[in-house]
Short mmCIF file of C-alpha atoms and ligand atoms in Angstrom, two decimals:
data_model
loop_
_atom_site.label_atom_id
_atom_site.label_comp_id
_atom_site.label_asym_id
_atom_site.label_seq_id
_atom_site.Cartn_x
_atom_site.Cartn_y
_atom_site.Cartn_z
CA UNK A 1 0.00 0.00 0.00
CA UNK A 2 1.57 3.45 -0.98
CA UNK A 3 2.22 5.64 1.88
CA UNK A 4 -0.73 8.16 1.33
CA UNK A 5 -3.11 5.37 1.22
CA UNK A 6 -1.59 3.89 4.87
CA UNK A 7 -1.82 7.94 6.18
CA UNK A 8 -5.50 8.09 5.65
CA UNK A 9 -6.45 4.80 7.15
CA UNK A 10 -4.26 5.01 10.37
CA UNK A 11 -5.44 7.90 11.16
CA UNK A 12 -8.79 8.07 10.44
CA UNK A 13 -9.73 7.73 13.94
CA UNK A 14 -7.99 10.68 14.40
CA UNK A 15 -9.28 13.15 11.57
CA UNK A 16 -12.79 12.15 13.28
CA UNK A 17 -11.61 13.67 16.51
CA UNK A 18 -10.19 16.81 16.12
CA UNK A 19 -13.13 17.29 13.17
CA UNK A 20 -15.16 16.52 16.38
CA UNK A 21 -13.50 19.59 17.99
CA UNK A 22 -13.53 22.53 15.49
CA UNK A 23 -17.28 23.22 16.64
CA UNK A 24 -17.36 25.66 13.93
CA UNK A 25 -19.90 24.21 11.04
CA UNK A 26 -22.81 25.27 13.13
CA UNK A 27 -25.51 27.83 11.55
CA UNK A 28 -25.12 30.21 14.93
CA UNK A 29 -21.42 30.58 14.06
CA UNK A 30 -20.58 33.71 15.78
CA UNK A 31 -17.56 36.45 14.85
CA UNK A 32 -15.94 35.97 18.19
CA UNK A 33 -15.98 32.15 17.41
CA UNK A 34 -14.27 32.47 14.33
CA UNK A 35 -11.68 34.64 15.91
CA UNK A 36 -10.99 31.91 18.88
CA UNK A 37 -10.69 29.20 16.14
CA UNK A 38 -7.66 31.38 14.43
CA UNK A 39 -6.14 32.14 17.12
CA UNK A 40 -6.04 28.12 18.16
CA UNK A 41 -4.83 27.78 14.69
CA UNK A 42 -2.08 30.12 14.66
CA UNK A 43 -1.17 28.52 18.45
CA UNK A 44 -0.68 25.30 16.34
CA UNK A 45 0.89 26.90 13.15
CA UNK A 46 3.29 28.83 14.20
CA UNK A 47 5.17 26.25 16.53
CA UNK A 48 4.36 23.58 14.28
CA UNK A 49 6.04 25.41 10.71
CA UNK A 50 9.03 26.66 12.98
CA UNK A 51 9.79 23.37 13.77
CA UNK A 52 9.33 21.97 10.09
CA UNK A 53 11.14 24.88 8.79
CA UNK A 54 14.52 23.53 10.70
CA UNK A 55 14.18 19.96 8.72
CA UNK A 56 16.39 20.58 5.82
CA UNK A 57 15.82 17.43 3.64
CA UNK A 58 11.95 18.67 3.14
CA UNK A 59 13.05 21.37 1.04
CA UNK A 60 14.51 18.97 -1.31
CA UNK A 61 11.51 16.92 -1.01
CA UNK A 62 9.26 19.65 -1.92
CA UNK A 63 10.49 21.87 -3.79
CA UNK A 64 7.26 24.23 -3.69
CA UNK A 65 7.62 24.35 0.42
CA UNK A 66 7.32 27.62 1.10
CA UNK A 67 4.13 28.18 -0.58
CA UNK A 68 2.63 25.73 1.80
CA UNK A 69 3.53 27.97 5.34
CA UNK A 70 0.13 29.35 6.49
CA UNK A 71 1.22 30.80 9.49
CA UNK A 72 1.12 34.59 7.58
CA UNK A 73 -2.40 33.79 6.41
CA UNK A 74 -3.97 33.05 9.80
CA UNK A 75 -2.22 36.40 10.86
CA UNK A 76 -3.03 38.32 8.06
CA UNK A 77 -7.11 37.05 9.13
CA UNK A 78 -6.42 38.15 12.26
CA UNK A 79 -5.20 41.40 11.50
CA UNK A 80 -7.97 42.21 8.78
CA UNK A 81 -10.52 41.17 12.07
CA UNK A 82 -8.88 43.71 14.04
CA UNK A 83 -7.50 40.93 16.71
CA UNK A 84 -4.19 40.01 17.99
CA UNK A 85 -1.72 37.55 16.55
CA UNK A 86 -0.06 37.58 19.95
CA UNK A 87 -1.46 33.91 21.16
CA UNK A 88 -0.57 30.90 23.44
CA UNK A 89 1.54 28.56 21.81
CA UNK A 90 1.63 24.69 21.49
CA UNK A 91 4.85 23.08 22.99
CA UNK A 92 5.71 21.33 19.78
CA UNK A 93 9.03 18.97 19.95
CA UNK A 94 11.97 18.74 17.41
CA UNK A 95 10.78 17.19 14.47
CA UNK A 96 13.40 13.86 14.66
CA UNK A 97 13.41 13.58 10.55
CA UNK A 98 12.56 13.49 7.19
CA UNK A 99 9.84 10.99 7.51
CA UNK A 100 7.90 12.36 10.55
CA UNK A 101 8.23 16.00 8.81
CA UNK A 102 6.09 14.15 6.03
CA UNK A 103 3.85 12.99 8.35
CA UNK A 104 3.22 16.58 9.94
CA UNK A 105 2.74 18.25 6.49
CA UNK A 106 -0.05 15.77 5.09
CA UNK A 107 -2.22 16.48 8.54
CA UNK A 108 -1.32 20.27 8.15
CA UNK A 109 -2.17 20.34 4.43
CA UNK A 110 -5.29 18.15 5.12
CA UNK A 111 -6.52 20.47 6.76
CA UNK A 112 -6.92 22.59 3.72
CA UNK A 113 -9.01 20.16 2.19
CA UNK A 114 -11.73 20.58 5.60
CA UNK A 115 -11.20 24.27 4.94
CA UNK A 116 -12.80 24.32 1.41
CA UNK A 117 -16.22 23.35 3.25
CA UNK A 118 -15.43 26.08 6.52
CA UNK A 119 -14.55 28.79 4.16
CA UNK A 120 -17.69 28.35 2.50
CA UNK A 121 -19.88 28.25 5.41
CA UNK A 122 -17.45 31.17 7.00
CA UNK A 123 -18.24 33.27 3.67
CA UNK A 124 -22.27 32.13 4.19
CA UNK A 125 -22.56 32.97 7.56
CA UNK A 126 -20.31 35.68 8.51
CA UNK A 127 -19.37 37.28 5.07
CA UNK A 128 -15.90 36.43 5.29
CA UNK A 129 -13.68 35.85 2.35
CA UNK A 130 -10.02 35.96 1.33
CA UNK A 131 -9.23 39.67 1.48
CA UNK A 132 -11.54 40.12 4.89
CA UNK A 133 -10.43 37.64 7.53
CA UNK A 134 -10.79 34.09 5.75
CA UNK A 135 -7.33 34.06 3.85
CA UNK A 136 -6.40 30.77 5.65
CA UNK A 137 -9.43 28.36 5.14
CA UNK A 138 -9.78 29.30 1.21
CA UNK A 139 -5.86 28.86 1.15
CA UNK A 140 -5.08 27.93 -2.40
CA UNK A 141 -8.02 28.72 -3.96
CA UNK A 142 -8.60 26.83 -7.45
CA UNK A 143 -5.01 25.22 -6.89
CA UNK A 144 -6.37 23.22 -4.11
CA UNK A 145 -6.25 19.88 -6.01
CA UNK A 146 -3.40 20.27 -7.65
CA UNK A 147 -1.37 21.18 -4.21
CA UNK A 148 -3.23 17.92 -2.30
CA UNK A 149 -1.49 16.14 -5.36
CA UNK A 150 1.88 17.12 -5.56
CA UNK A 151 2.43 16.57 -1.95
CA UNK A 152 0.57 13.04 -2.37
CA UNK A 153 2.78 12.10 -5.36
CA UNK A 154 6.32 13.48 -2.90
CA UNK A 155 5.18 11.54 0.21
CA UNK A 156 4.48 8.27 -1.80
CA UNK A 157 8.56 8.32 -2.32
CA UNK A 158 9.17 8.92 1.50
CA UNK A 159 11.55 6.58 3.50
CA UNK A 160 10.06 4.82 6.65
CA UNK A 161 6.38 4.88 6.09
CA UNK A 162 6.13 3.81 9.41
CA UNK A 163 7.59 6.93 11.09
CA UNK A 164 5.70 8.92 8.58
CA UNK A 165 2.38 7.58 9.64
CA UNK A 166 3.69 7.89 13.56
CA UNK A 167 4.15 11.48 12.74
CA UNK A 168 1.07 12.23 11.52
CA UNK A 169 -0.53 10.69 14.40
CA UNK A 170 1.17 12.52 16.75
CA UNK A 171 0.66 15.54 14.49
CA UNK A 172 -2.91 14.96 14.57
CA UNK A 173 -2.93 14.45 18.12
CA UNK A 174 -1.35 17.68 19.29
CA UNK A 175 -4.35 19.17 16.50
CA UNK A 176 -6.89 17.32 19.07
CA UNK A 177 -4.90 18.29 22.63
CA UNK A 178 -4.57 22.04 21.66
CA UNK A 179 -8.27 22.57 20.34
CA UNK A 180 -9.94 20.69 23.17
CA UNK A 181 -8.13 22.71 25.57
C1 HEM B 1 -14.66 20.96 10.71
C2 HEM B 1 -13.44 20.60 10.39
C3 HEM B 1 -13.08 19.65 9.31
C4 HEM B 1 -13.86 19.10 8.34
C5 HEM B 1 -15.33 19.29 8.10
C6 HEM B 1 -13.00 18.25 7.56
C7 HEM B 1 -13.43 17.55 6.46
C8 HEM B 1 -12.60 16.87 5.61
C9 HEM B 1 -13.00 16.28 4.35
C10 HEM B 1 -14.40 16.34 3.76
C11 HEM B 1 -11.90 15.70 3.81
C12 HEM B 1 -11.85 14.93 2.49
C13 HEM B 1 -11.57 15.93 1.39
C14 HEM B 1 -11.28 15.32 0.06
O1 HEM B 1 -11.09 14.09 -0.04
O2 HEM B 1 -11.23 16.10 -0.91
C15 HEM B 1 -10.82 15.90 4.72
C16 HEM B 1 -9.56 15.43 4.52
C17 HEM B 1 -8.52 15.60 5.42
N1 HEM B 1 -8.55 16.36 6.56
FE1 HEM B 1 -10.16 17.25 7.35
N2 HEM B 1 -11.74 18.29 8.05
C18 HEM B 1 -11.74 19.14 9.11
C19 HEM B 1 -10.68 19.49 9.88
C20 HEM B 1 -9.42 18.99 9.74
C21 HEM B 1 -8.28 19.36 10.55
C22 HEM B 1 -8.30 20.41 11.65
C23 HEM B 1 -7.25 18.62 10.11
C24 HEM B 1 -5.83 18.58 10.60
C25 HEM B 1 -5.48 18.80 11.83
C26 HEM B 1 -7.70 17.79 9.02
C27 HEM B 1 -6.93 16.90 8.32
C28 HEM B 1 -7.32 16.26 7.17
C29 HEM B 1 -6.47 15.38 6.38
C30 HEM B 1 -5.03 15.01 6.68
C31 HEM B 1 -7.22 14.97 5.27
C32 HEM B 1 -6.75 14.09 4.14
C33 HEM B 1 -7.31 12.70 4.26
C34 HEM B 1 -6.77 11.86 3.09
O3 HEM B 1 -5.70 11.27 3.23
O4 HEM B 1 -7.42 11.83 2.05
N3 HEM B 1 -9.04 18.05 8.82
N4 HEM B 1 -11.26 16.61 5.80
#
């Protein structure tokens, strides 16, 4: 089984949890909501790319990496919302290597995928779009696909799936700890 295939089913479980707790699909979504769900984001983000950003090898691995950093995207929301991007901060570890940097990019590109549907019920509900405060969820636009794909196709040629899919789980599980907080 190629490595993206393994990353969806082993963590499945997972994806249904932290879904479980971004409470933000609901048709009473309010502003102030929206605004506590960046700033979780950017307490995730910002840790999480720092730490990515220090394993060399992914650059070679992906050579489009740094259009995939969304840390300036969930700040640039929160300054077009007139809020602060000064926020509490996950305690993320060293990322130990190529593999488990894998791992953490598929869950923190997945999410994009989940965004397409909360951008459009952000842009429904509170009127929100890319140049007003929902730059992060409608990240890539049109490109979406193509993005999901390219990483997809880099990841399949990973070394030791198995730490990759550890990765991701942990990835995913810091996603889970930090939101339920
Ligand atoms: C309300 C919140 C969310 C919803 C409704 C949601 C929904 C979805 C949906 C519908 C897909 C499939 C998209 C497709 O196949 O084109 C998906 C994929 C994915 N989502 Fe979420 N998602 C949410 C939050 C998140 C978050 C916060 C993360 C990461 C922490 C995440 C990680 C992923 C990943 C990694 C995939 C790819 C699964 C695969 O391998 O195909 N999602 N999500």
């Amino acid at each position: 089984m190629v490595l993206m295939e393994r990353l969806k089913l082993e963590t499945r479980d997972l994806h249904q949890a932290v879904e479980a707790r971004v409470d933000v699909m609901r048709p009473d979504l309010t502003l102030p909501d929206y605004q506590r769900l960046l700033a979780q984001f950017l307490g995730i983000y910002r840790p999480l790319e720092a730490r990515l950003q220090q394993v060399e090898p992914l650059r070679q691995l992906l050579p489009d990496l740094d259009a995939r950093w969304k840390t300036h995207l969930i700040e640039l929301d929160l300054d077009a919302l007139g809020c602060s991007t000064t926020t509490p901060e996950a305690e993320v570890s060293p990322i130990p290597g190529l593999p488990q940097a894998g791992g953490a990019l598929y869950v923190m590109e997945g999410a994009t995928l989940g965004g397409a549907i909360i951008a459009r019920h952000v842009a429904q509900h509170l009127h929100l779009y890319p140049h007003n405060g929902c730059a992060f969820f409608n990240n890539y636009g049109d490109r979406r696909g193509t993005m999901w794909k390219t990483l997809a196709d880099r990841l399949n040629t990973l070394p030791e799936p198995d730490a990759a899919v550890a990765g991701a789980r942990q990835t995913f599980t810091l996603f889970e700890h930090w939101l339920g907080r």
